[in-house]
Structures are given as structure tokens and as C-alpha cells.
């Protein structure tokens, strides 16, 4: 019965993925090979009707997170054959481990985790494995355990590398020879923070840019504003680039710079770089407040539900699935960037000039 339902689910998810218009890419270098099937766990779950899925979400810190939650909740709807149990872990790693343990206790059919931080997972994933409950990871990565079936998310290091590659070309275009940079990082220990920091730092080191300071704003607007207020006091007149690791931090940084009388963006003294490219972020790119915004794609729900449906049907799934993520810019002078990506390949990727149509199509 459950297998029959899962086959039907696979069809439903295939249709919704086709309709979604964004397909994940699975680069050969990423080790995306098949990761096995759910086997008996999928066949022996509770109930005959709906597949029960526990989702331990990071929290509600950003516009990106809101879009992520909506994407997962819509994909794992009752109409699609799922009973989703959603836990907002409020950016608290201990609460997230407890949520996963509760899902194991409840004997859900599948567990989906968006890990707040990338380490500290092996014990609880072993417990899930022992209980025969397959775990799917989305968005951020787990770096200290491979006891999960599949992951779908972003190549955060490439996001940082792309931001650095764009800054290099943009500075050359504008004749800016010296870059003095302030970074507002995301949640410390999250793979999004680690990847973006490392990727951008690689370009900074290669090009001799000075990173004056780099502190966490915890991926929130309030955090971004606080860090930027303190930067404005400590480094007034010393910086010409601010890198915020998500849009909400950028909004906070904008407020802090405006209050301090510092101009930023296309016509300003400070180049402002952001990540996520949510609707409000791209609105600021269109307005020239943010110079460049590197997308992190939150619409992972349909891909994750497709993975669960395939596992429930006994099919094999990829170990890794990467979301497609464009890079957005305020000015049309540069149309592409070339850089060596995290897999060691030289790639040339387009820069999307933001227009109202681009904003209207954003998440
Ligand atoms: O893990 C994705 C990151 O988490 C997004 O960049 C950020 O907005 C969110 O909080």
C-alpha cells in the first residue's frame, strides 16, 4: 500500500518539479552518485495513508528562511501525501538535536534536517540510523557524519568565490586600486558562513585586499545593524567595501551606514555586497543600494519531497543535489565573471542585471 502511494507521490512530485522552473544541477565533481534506497524503513513506517516527515528547521531569522519554510511546507502537504511535523528550532543547536530525537521517538517515516551548524551530528544521526529512519539534509551541510541518505542545497563556497570574482572585476572597471573590506558573517559554524567566508577570503588573499574585520551578525537584520554600527564607530573613513553574508544583514548595515552618514551602493563611497537575493534584497539592488547579490536558492522543498517519494518507492537517490543559483548586479557594465570554483574548475558565469521583472520573479 505504502509503496503504491509512494509511486503516486513520485509522479506528483515530478509534475511539481517540472512546474517549479528551477532544476537542481548535480555536478560530476560533487560526488553526487546514488546513495542507496530507504529499503525497509520506508516500507515499515507508521500508518498506511500519509508518509510522516519530521522537519527540524533552523529558525525564522531571515527572508530566506521564511521562503525555505514555505517551500518545504507546501511540498510536504497532505494533498501531496505527507504528514509534516514542523519544528522551528530558533537558531538553537541543542533544541535542534532535541527535535530530531523527538522525531526518532515518535518513529516518523523520514527526518529532514536543515542543520544550524555543520558539526555535532554523528551521535544523533547514528540514533536515527539505528531506529531505521532515513535522514535527508537540506540547505546547509553536515560535515562530521555521512549517516544521512541525501542532501539538497547550495554550494556556499562558490557563492563566496563568485562574490570575490565580481568584486575584482568591478574594482578594475571603476579604477579602484585599494580594497579595504568589512565582513558581516552569518551564524558562526554554519556551513553557509564557513563557505562564504572561505570562498571570499580566497579571492581577498589572492588579490591582496585588506579584510579589516569580520564579525557575525547571525544572519539577522538586527545583528547586521549592530555589527555595522560598531564598525562605523571603529573604522570610520577606513573602508570602501562591506560584505554581508545575507540580505537581512545588508538591510541592517544599510540602516547603520545611513545613520552614520556613510553613502553606499552604486552612487556611494562603499560597495555593498550581499547574498540570498530575496525579493527585498533585489529591490535594493534595483534601487542601487546593494551593488551585487549572490543568490542562495531556498526553493528546495519540491526537490526534498521528491527524494522522500523516491526513497519510499524503493528507488535510489543522489547523495548530493545542488540548487541552481544566479548572480545579480545593479549595473550592466559587467555581464559575466570567470573564476575557479570549489571543484577546481574554471567557470564563466553570467551576471544578471536587475530590472523590475527580475524583482517580480524573485522569491
Ligand atoms: O543557510 C542559508 C542561509 O541561512 C541564508 O543565506 C540566510 O539568509 C539564512 O538565514
mmCIF file of C-alpha atoms and ligand atoms in Angstrom:
data_model
loop_
_atom_site.group_PDB
_atom_site.id
_atom_site.type_symbol
_atom_site.label_atom_id
_atom_site.label_comp_id
_atom_site.label_asym_id
_atom_site.label_seq_id
_atom_site.Cartn_x
_atom_site.Cartn_y
_atom_site.Cartn_z
ATOM 1 C CA UNK A 1 0.000 0.000 0.000
ATOM 2 C CA UNK A 2 2.713 2.416 1.028
ATOM 3 C CA UNK A 3 4.789 1.517 -1.998
ATOM 4 C CA UNK A 4 1.811 2.183 -4.257
ATOM 5 C CA UNK A 5 1.262 5.549 -2.587
ATOM 6 C CA UNK A 6 4.938 6.371 -2.983
ATOM 7 C CA UNK A 7 4.814 5.667 -6.711
ATOM 8 C CA UNK A 8 1.869 8.033 -6.995
ATOM 9 C CA UNK A 9 3.825 10.571 -4.940
ATOM 10 C CA UNK A 10 6.790 10.303 -7.283
ATOM 11 C CA UNK A 11 4.518 11.244 -10.147
ATOM 12 C CA UNK A 12 3.037 14.188 -8.240
ATOM 13 C CA UNK A 13 6.495 15.456 -7.306
ATOM 14 C CA UNK A 14 7.800 15.036 -10.854
ATOM 15 C CA UNK A 15 4.975 17.243 -12.087
ATOM 16 C CA UNK A 16 5.555 19.888 -9.402
ATOM 17 C CA UNK A 17 9.327 19.930 -10.039
ATOM 18 C CA UNK A 18 8.708 20.432 -13.738
ATOM 19 C CA UNK A 19 6.353 23.294 -12.902
ATOM 20 C CA UNK A 20 8.810 24.878 -10.484
ATOM 21 C CA UNK A 21 11.096 26.044 -13.309
ATOM 22 C CA UNK A 22 14.254 25.664 -11.249
ATOM 23 C CA UNK A 23 16.073 22.416 -11.623
ATOM 24 C CA UNK A 24 18.916 21.297 -9.427
ATOM 25 C CA UNK A 25 22.229 20.550 -11.045
ATOM 26 C CA UNK A 26 24.339 17.610 -9.959
ATOM 27 C CA UNK A 27 27.934 18.370 -10.967
ATOM 28 C CA UNK A 28 30.011 15.271 -11.580
ATOM 29 C CA UNK A 29 32.730 16.606 -9.279
ATOM 30 C CA UNK A 30 30.356 16.746 -6.327
ATOM 31 C CA UNK A 31 30.211 13.001 -5.739
ATOM 32 C CA UNK A 32 26.501 13.034 -6.367
ATOM 33 C CA UNK A 33 26.278 9.295 -7.022
ATOM 34 C CA UNK A 34 23.430 7.210 -5.767
ATOM 35 C CA UNK A 35 23.157 6.909 -2.039
ATOM 36 C CA UNK A 36 21.038 3.844 -1.649
ATOM 37 C CA UNK A 37 17.350 3.417 -1.006
ATOM 38 C CA UNK A 38 15.270 3.684 2.113
ATOM 39 C CA UNK A 39 14.566 -0.024 1.994
ATOM 40 C CA UNK A 40 12.598 -1.418 4.895
ATOM 41 C CA UNK A 41 12.373 1.894 6.733
ATOM 42 C CA UNK A 42 10.076 3.357 4.079
ATOM 43 C CA UNK A 43 8.009 0.215 3.897
ATOM 44 C CA UNK A 44 7.539 -0.160 7.623
ATOM 45 C CA UNK A 45 6.604 3.393 8.611
ATOM 46 C CA UNK A 46 3.524 4.191 10.660
ATOM 47 C CA UNK A 47 0.086 4.292 9.064
ATOM 48 C CA UNK A 48 -0.999 3.415 5.563
ATOM 49 C CA UNK A 49 -2.061 6.769 4.221
ATOM 50 C CA UNK A 50 0.314 9.635 4.733
ATOM 51 C CA UNK A 51 4.095 9.491 4.944
ATOM 52 C CA UNK A 52 5.154 11.134 8.196
ATOM 53 C CA UNK A 53 8.071 13.539 7.943
ATOM 54 C CA UNK A 54 9.686 15.462 10.790
ATOM 55 C CA UNK A 55 11.411 18.683 9.711
ATOM 56 C CA UNK A 56 13.867 20.376 12.077
ATOM 57 C CA UNK A 57 14.127 23.867 10.585
ATOM 58 C CA UNK A 58 16.891 26.320 11.590
ATOM 59 C CA UNK A 59 14.554 29.101 12.745
ATOM 60 C CA UNK A 60 12.973 32.239 11.317
ATOM 61 C CA UNK A 61 15.944 34.584 11.170
ATOM 62 C CA UNK A 62 15.660 35.849 7.607
ATOM 63 C CA UNK A 63 13.520 36.359 4.498
ATOM 64 C CA UNK A 64 15.382 33.394 3.052
ATOM 65 C CA UNK A 65 14.288 31.214 5.970
ATOM 66 C CA UNK A 66 10.647 32.245 5.550
ATOM 67 C CA UNK A 67 10.814 31.216 1.890
ATOM 68 C CA UNK A 68 12.503 27.935 2.808
ATOM 69 C CA UNK A 69 9.831 27.052 5.372
ATOM 70 C CA UNK A 70 7.054 27.857 2.897
ATOM 71 C CA UNK A 71 8.712 25.775 0.187
ATOM 72 C CA UNK A 72 9.033 22.723 2.445
ATOM 73 C CA UNK A 73 5.539 23.072 3.937
ATOM 74 C CA UNK A 74 3.953 23.354 0.508
ATOM 75 C CA UNK A 75 5.884 20.407 -0.917
ATOM 76 C CA UNK A 76 5.125 18.170 2.073
ATOM 77 C CA UNK A 77 1.411 18.980 2.114
ATOM 78 C CA UNK A 78 -1.309 16.481 2.979
ATOM 79 C CA UNK A 79 -2.522 16.791 -0.616
ATOM 80 C CA UNK A 80 0.883 15.547 -1.729
ATOM 81 C CA UNK A 81 0.604 12.562 0.625
ATOM 82 C CA UNK A 82 2.638 13.755 3.603
ATOM 83 C CA UNK A 83 2.033 14.477 7.270
ATOM 84 C CA UNK A 84 4.690 17.102 8.059
ATOM 85 C CA UNK A 85 5.718 17.799 11.616
ATOM 86 C CA UNK A 86 7.498 21.130 11.615
ATOM 87 C CA UNK A 87 9.788 22.370 14.381
ATOM 88 C CA UNK A 88 11.248 25.904 14.325
ATOM 89 C CA UNK A 89 14.490 25.467 16.292
ATOM 90 C CA UNK A 90 15.008 29.229 16.747
ATOM 91 C CA UNK A 91 18.709 29.023 15.857
ATOM 92 C CA UNK A 92 19.388 26.879 18.936
ATOM 93 C CA UNK A 93 21.549 23.825 18.182
ATOM 94 C CA UNK A 94 20.556 21.995 21.386
ATOM 95 C CA UNK A 95 16.870 22.486 20.538
ATOM 96 C CA UNK A 96 17.520 21.136 17.051
ATOM 97 C CA UNK A 97 19.159 17.950 18.386
ATOM 98 C CA UNK A 98 16.206 17.533 20.757
ATOM 99 C CA UNK A 99 13.739 17.984 17.885
ATOM 100 C CA UNK A 100 15.451 15.233 15.919
ATOM 101 C CA UNK A 101 15.444 12.935 18.963
ATOM 102 C CA UNK A 102 11.722 13.588 19.402
ATOM 103 C CA UNK A 103 11.134 12.628 15.779
ATOM 104 C CA UNK A 104 13.034 9.373 16.388
ATOM 105 C CA UNK A 105 10.925 8.733 19.486
ATOM 106 C CA UNK A 106 7.741 9.328 17.503
ATOM 107 C CA UNK A 107 9.023 6.879 14.868
ATOM 108 C CA UNK A 108 8.333 9.189 11.932
ATOM 109 C CA UNK A 109 8.979 7.705 8.494
ATOM 110 C CA UNK A 110 11.596 10.296 7.459
ATOM 111 C CA UNK A 111 13.516 13.112 9.105
ATOM 112 C CA UNK A 112 14.537 16.288 7.273
ATOM 113 C CA UNK A 113 17.189 18.484 8.893
ATOM 114 C CA UNK A 114 18.456 21.930 7.953
ATOM 115 C CA UNK A 115 21.480 21.909 10.270
ATOM 116 C CA UNK A 116 22.110 25.155 12.153
ATOM 117 C CA UNK A 117 25.782 24.242 12.484
ATOM 118 C CA UNK A 118 27.763 21.748 10.456
ATOM 119 C CA UNK A 119 29.225 19.658 13.290
ATOM 120 C CA UNK A 120 27.989 17.700 16.322
ATOM 121 C CA UNK A 121 25.707 15.424 14.329
ATOM 122 C CA UNK A 122 27.200 11.941 14.341
ATOM 123 C CA UNK A 123 25.605 10.670 17.565
ATOM 124 C CA UNK A 124 22.036 11.671 16.758
ATOM 125 C CA UNK A 125 22.359 10.520 13.148
ATOM 126 C CA UNK A 126 23.580 7.168 14.450
ATOM 127 C CA UNK A 127 20.473 7.032 16.660
ATOM 128 C CA UNK A 128 18.257 7.718 13.619
ATOM 129 C CA UNK A 129 20.139 5.100 11.642
ATOM 130 C CA UNK A 130 19.731 2.551 14.447
ATOM 131 C CA UNK A 131 15.998 3.312 14.501
ATOM 132 C CA UNK A 132 15.852 2.737 10.723
ATOM 133 C CA UNK A 133 14.692 6.284 9.970
ATOM 134 C CA UNK A 134 16.254 7.790 6.844
ATOM 135 C CA UNK A 135 17.527 11.361 7.208
ATOM 136 C CA UNK A 136 17.564 13.918 4.408
ATOM 137 C CA UNK A 137 19.586 17.115 4.870
ATOM 138 C CA UNK A 138 18.658 20.356 3.139
ATOM 139 C CA UNK A 139 20.314 23.757 2.643
ATOM 140 C CA UNK A 140 23.325 23.718 4.994
ATOM 141 C CA UNK A 141 25.627 20.722 5.191
ATOM 142 C CA UNK A 142 26.563 18.260 7.915
ATOM 143 C CA UNK A 143 30.320 17.889 7.855
ATOM 144 C CA UNK A 144 31.089 15.388 10.617
ATOM 145 C CA UNK A 145 28.853 12.481 9.682
ATOM 146 C CA UNK A 146 27.747 10.745 6.497
ATOM 147 C CA UNK A 147 24.833 8.943 8.149
ATOM 148 C CA UNK A 148 22.229 10.676 6.039
ATOM 149 C CA UNK A 149 20.738 9.477 2.785
ATOM 150 C CA UNK A 150 20.757 12.598 0.678
ATOM 151 C CA UNK A 151 21.416 16.344 0.757
ATOM 152 C CA UNK A 152 19.986 19.148 -1.382
ATOM 153 C CA UNK A 153 21.272 22.694 -1.040
ATOM 154 C CA UNK A 154 23.764 25.355 -2.049
ATOM 155 C CA UNK A 155 27.478 25.456 -2.890
ATOM 156 C CA UNK A 156 28.266 28.162 -0.350
ATOM 157 C CA UNK A 157 31.985 28.326 -1.145
ATOM 158 C CA UNK A 158 31.172 29.049 -4.781
ATOM 159 C CA UNK A 159 28.877 31.870 -3.632
ATOM 160 C CA UNK A 160 31.833 33.449 -1.797
ATOM 161 C CA UNK A 161 34.221 32.828 -4.688
ATOM 162 C CA UNK A 162 31.762 34.387 -7.149
ATOM 163 C CA UNK A 163 31.366 37.456 -4.922
ATOM 164 C CA UNK A 164 35.152 37.863 -4.852
ATOM 165 C CA UNK A 165 35.459 37.360 -8.617
ATOM 166 C CA UNK A 166 32.804 40.008 -9.232
ATOM 167 C CA UNK A 167 34.468 42.459 -6.822
ATOM 168 C CA UNK A 168 37.812 42.010 -8.573
ATOM 169 C CA UNK A 169 36.348 42.849 -11.997
ATOM 170 C CA UNK A 170 34.139 45.645 -10.623
ATOM 171 C CA UNK A 171 37.031 47.350 -8.820
ATOM 172 C CA UNK A 172 39.128 47.161 -12.019
ATOM 173 C CA UNK A 173 36.245 48.626 -14.027
ATOM 174 C CA UNK A 174 35.869 51.526 -11.597
ATOM 175 C CA UNK A 175 39.622 52.090 -11.242
ATOM 176 C CA UNK A 176 39.613 51.283 -7.513
ATOM 177 C CA UNK A 177 43.083 50.007 -6.680
ATOM 178 C CA UNK A 178 42.796 49.522 -2.905
ATOM 179 C CA UNK A 179 40.048 47.499 -1.264
ATOM 180 C CA UNK A 180 39.522 47.772 2.494
ATOM 181 C CA UNK A 181 36.802 45.367 3.467
ATOM 182 C CA UNK A 182 34.470 44.783 6.385
ATOM 183 C CA UNK A 183 32.635 41.460 6.517
ATOM 184 C CA UNK A 184 29.451 40.710 8.450
ATOM 185 C CA UNK A 185 29.354 36.935 8.700
ATOM 186 C CA UNK A 186 26.362 34.656 9.196
ATOM 187 C CA UNK A 187 25.795 32.252 12.081
ATOM 188 C CA UNK A 188 29.175 31.017 13.281
ATOM 189 C CA UNK A 189 29.737 27.344 12.490
ATOM 190 C CA UNK A 190 27.002 27.142 9.848
ATOM 191 C CA UNK A 191 28.187 25.819 6.513
ATOM 192 C CA UNK A 192 26.712 28.950 4.865
ATOM 193 C CA UNK A 193 29.009 31.141 6.978
ATOM 194 C CA UNK A 194 32.022 28.869 6.563
ATOM 195 C CA UNK A 195 31.674 28.505 2.786
ATOM 196 C CA UNK A 196 31.003 32.179 2.025
ATOM 197 C CA UNK A 197 33.828 33.280 4.337
ATOM 198 C CA UNK A 198 36.367 30.869 2.873
ATOM 199 C CA UNK A 199 35.368 31.483 -0.742
ATOM 200 C CA UNK A 200 35.568 35.268 -0.478
ATOM 201 C CA UNK A 201 38.768 35.175 1.606
ATOM 202 C CA UNK A 202 40.493 33.129 -1.093
ATOM 203 C CA UNK A 203 39.967 35.956 -3.601
ATOM 204 C CA UNK A 204 40.922 38.585 -0.999
ATOM 205 C CA UNK A 205 44.195 36.767 -0.280
ATOM 206 C CA UNK A 206 44.984 36.254 -3.961
ATOM 207 C CA UNK A 207 44.418 39.925 -4.750
ATOM 208 C CA UNK A 208 45.984 41.498 -1.683
ATOM 209 C CA UNK A 209 42.746 43.033 -0.394
ATOM 210 C CA UNK A 210 42.631 44.001 3.262
ATOM 211 C CA UNK A 211 39.867 42.431 5.341
ATOM 212 C CA UNK A 212 39.815 44.913 8.212
ATOM 213 C CA UNK A 213 37.342 42.989 10.390
ATOM 214 C CA UNK A 214 34.932 40.057 10.130
ATOM 215 C CA UNK A 215 32.226 39.529 12.782
ATOM 216 C CA UNK A 216 28.995 37.568 12.983
ATOM 217 C CA UNK A 217 25.619 39.245 12.537
ATOM 218 C CA UNK A 218 23.904 35.848 12.943
ATOM 219 C CA UNK A 219 22.059 36.205 9.621
ATOM 220 C CA UNK A 220 19.616 38.732 11.147
ATOM 221 C CA UNK A 221 18.821 42.356 10.326
ATOM 222 C CA UNK A 222 19.321 43.329 13.965
ATOM 223 C CA UNK A 223 22.664 41.534 14.067
ATOM 224 C CA UNK A 224 23.804 43.174 10.829
ATOM 225 C CA UNK A 225 22.840 46.604 12.113
ATOM 226 C CA UNK A 226 24.616 46.141 15.460
ATOM 227 C CA UNK A 227 27.853 44.939 13.869
ATOM 228 C CA UNK A 228 27.760 47.738 11.281
ATOM 229 C CA UNK A 229 27.096 50.386 13.958
ATOM 230 C CA UNK A 230 30.183 49.218 15.779
ATOM 231 C CA UNK A 231 32.200 49.102 12.509
ATOM 232 C CA UNK A 232 31.114 52.689 11.705
ATOM 233 C CA UNK A 233 32.443 53.842 15.072
ATOM 234 C CA UNK A 234 35.697 51.874 14.911
ATOM 235 C CA UNK A 235 36.609 52.199 11.240
ATOM 236 C CA UNK A 236 35.051 55.456 10.014
ATOM 237 C CA UNK A 237 36.760 56.573 6.790
ATOM 238 C CA UNK A 238 38.841 53.382 6.579
ATOM 239 C CA UNK A 239 36.661 51.051 4.482
ATOM 240 C CA UNK A 240 35.245 51.030 0.960
ATOM 241 C CA UNK A 241 33.607 47.561 0.811
ATOM 242 C CA UNK A 242 31.055 45.879 3.105
ATOM 243 C CA UNK A 243 30.240 42.207 2.555
ATOM 244 C CA UNK A 244 27.074 40.994 4.309
ATOM 245 C CA UNK A 245 26.532 37.249 4.251
ATOM 246 C CA UNK A 246 22.781 37.612 3.759
ATOM 247 C CA UNK A 247 20.216 40.198 2.683
ATOM 248 C CA UNK A 248 18.806 40.808 6.159
ATOM 249 C CA UNK A 249 22.241 41.691 7.488
ATOM 250 C CA UNK A 250 22.618 44.024 4.498
ATOM 251 C CA UNK A 251 19.365 45.814 5.400
ATOM 252 C CA UNK A 252 20.709 46.348 8.935
ATOM 253 C CA UNK A 253 24.079 47.507 7.583
ATOM 254 C CA UNK A 254 22.328 49.994 5.273
ATOM 255 C CA UNK A 255 20.456 51.487 8.240
ATOM 256 C CA UNK A 256 23.653 51.757 10.284
ATOM 257 C CA UNK A 257 25.625 53.384 7.444
ATOM 258 C CA UNK A 258 22.785 55.807 6.678
ATOM 259 C CA UNK A 259 22.636 56.796 10.350
ATOM 260 C CA UNK A 260 26.402 57.350 10.343
ATOM 261 C CA UNK A 261 26.240 59.469 7.173
ATOM 262 C CA UNK A 262 28.135 56.920 5.069
ATOM 263 C CA UNK A 263 26.983 56.515 1.464
ATOM 264 C CA UNK A 264 26.886 53.076 -0.131
ATOM 265 C CA UNK A 265 25.796 51.286 -3.294
ATOM 266 C CA UNK A 266 26.106 52.357 -6.913
ATOM 267 C CA UNK A 267 26.500 56.094 -6.210
ATOM 268 C CA UNK A 268 28.092 55.741 -2.780
ATOM 269 C CA UNK A 269 31.525 55.547 -1.229
ATOM 270 C CA UNK A 270 31.090 51.940 -0.073
ATOM 271 C CA UNK A 271 30.495 48.915 -2.309
ATOM 272 C CA UNK A 272 27.810 46.753 -0.663
ATOM 273 C CA UNK A 273 27.735 43.027 -1.423
ATOM 274 C CA UNK A 274 25.051 40.618 -0.221
ATOM 275 C CA UNK A 275 23.916 37.008 -0.509
ATOM 276 C CA UNK A 276 20.443 35.410 -0.840
ATOM 277 C CA UNK A 277 18.794 37.625 -3.500
ATOM 278 C CA UNK A 278 15.360 37.550 -1.891
ATOM 279 C CA UNK A 279 12.705 39.959 -3.215
ATOM 280 C CA UNK A 280 13.622 42.722 -0.745
ATOM 281 C CA UNK A 281 17.334 42.218 -1.478
ATOM 282 C CA UNK A 282 16.830 42.501 -5.223
ATOM 283 C CA UNK A 283 14.612 45.549 -4.656
ATOM 284 C CA UNK A 284 17.649 47.170 -3.037
ATOM 285 C CA UNK A 285 19.852 46.061 -5.937
ATOM 286 C CA UNK A 286 17.372 47.672 -8.359
ATOM 287 C CA UNK A 287 17.467 50.849 -6.246
ATOM 288 C CA UNK A 288 21.289 50.813 -6.405
ATOM 289 C CA UNK A 289 21.669 50.360 -2.630
ATOM 290 C CA UNK A 290 23.237 46.894 -2.948
ATOM 291 C CA UNK A 291 25.815 46.559 -5.731
ATOM 292 C CA UNK A 292 25.718 42.793 -6.131
ATOM 293 C CA UNK A 293 23.650 39.975 -4.604
ATOM 294 C CA UNK A 294 24.643 36.313 -4.899
ATOM 295 C CA UNK A 295 21.649 34.032 -4.776
ATOM 296 C CA UNK A 296 21.154 31.262 -2.272
ATOM 297 C CA UNK A 297 18.126 29.367 -3.577
ATOM 298 C CA UNK A 298 15.638 28.413 -0.818
ATOM 299 C CA UNK A 299 13.107 26.648 -3.030
ATOM 300 C CA UNK A 300 14.340 23.203 -2.033
ATOM 301 C CA UNK A 301 11.024 21.765 -0.812
ATOM 302 C CA UNK A 302 9.943 20.058 -4.053
ATOM 303 C CA UNK A 303 13.374 18.514 -4.521
ATOM 304 C CA UNK A 304 13.400 17.228 -0.952
ATOM 305 C CA UNK A 305 9.869 15.813 -1.245
ATOM 306 C CA UNK A 306 10.868 14.145 -4.498
ATOM 307 C CA UNK A 307 13.778 12.475 -2.699
ATOM 308 C CA UNK A 308 11.451 11.188 0.046
ATOM 309 C CA UNK A 309 8.922 9.940 -2.506
ATOM 310 C CA UNK A 310 11.671 8.106 -4.393
ATOM 311 C CA UNK A 311 13.013 6.544 -1.201
ATOM 312 C CA UNK A 312 9.519 5.468 -0.213
ATOM 313 C CA UNK A 313 9.170 3.823 -3.622
ATOM 314 C CA UNK A 314 12.451 1.965 -3.051
ATOM 315 C CA UNK A 315 14.316 3.981 -5.695
ATOM 316 C CA UNK A 316 17.869 5.181 -5.363
ATOM 317 C CA UNK A 317 18.607 8.909 -4.988
ATOM 318 C CA UNK A 318 21.614 11.158 -5.451
ATOM 319 C CA UNK A 319 23.756 11.714 -2.378
ATOM 320 C CA UNK A 320 24.053 15.414 -3.298
ATOM 321 C CA UNK A 321 21.876 17.804 -5.285
ATOM 322 C CA UNK A 322 22.971 21.394 -5.896
ATOM 323 C CA UNK A 323 20.445 24.169 -6.462
ATOM 324 C CA UNK A 324 20.916 26.497 -9.425
ATOM 325 C CA UNK A 325 21.856 29.980 -8.217
ATOM 326 C CA UNK A 326 22.299 33.095 -10.389
ATOM 327 C CA UNK A 327 24.382 36.157 -9.511
ATOM 328 C CA UNK A 328 22.646 39.573 -9.615
ATOM 329 C CA UNK A 329 24.153 43.040 -10.175
ATOM 330 C CA UNK A 330 22.894 46.629 -10.126
ATOM 331 C CA UNK A 331 24.836 47.848 -13.168
ATOM 332 C CA UNK A 332 25.033 46.265 -16.610
ATOM 333 C CA UNK A 333 28.684 47.118 -17.364
ATOM 334 C CA UNK A 334 29.867 43.612 -16.426
ATOM 335 C CA UNK A 335 27.976 40.706 -17.952
ATOM 336 C CA UNK A 336 29.926 37.696 -16.686
ATOM 337 C CA UNK A 337 32.612 36.551 -14.285
ATOM 338 C CA UNK A 338 35.274 33.873 -14.596
ATOM 339 C CA UNK A 339 36.701 32.121 -11.564
ATOM 340 C CA UNK A 340 37.995 28.793 -10.326
ATOM 341 C CA UNK A 341 35.160 27.114 -8.479
ATOM 342 C CA UNK A 342 35.338 24.963 -5.370
ATOM 343 C CA UNK A 343 35.672 21.835 -7.505
ATOM 344 C CA UNK A 344 38.813 23.323 -9.089
ATOM 345 C CA UNK A 345 37.196 24.056 -12.464
ATOM 346 C CA UNK A 346 37.476 27.418 -14.212
ATOM 347 C CA UNK A 347 33.931 28.562 -14.909
ATOM 348 C CA UNK A 348 32.439 31.571 -16.666
ATOM 349 C CA UNK A 349 29.003 32.516 -15.349
ATOM 350 C CA UNK A 350 26.560 35.262 -16.349
ATOM 351 C CA UNK A 351 25.726 38.272 -14.196
ATOM 352 C CA UNK A 352 22.019 39.112 -14.209
ATOM 353 C CA UNK A 353 21.334 42.844 -14.420
ATOM 354 C CA UNK A 354 18.409 43.502 -12.071
ATOM 355 C CA UNK A 355 15.284 45.032 -13.582
ATOM 356 C CA UNK A 356 11.755 45.244 -12.181
ATOM 357 C CA UNK A 357 10.920 41.981 -13.994
ATOM 358 C CA UNK A 358 13.771 40.252 -12.148
ATOM 359 C CA UNK A 359 12.496 41.562 -8.810
ATOM 360 C CA UNK A 360 8.949 40.464 -9.640
ATOM 361 C CA UNK A 361 10.151 36.925 -10.367
ATOM 362 C CA UNK A 362 12.146 36.623 -7.108
ATOM 363 C CA UNK A 363 11.205 34.555 -4.065
HETATM 364 O O1 LIG B 1 21.560 28.624 5.135
HETATM 365 C C1 LIG B 1 21.120 29.629 4.290
HETATM 366 C C2 LIG B 1 21.297 30.938 4.955
HETATM 367 O O2 LIG B 1 20.572 30.938 6.162
HETATM 368 C C3 LIG B 1 20.774 32.146 4.188
HETATM 369 O O3 LIG B 1 21.743 32.810 3.486
HETATM 370 C C4 LIG B 1 20.339 33.018 5.305
HETATM 371 O O4 LIG B 1 19.523 34.067 4.905
HETATM 372 C C5 LIG B 1 19.731 32.065 6.224
HETATM 373 O O5 LIG B 1 19.499 32.531 7.461
#
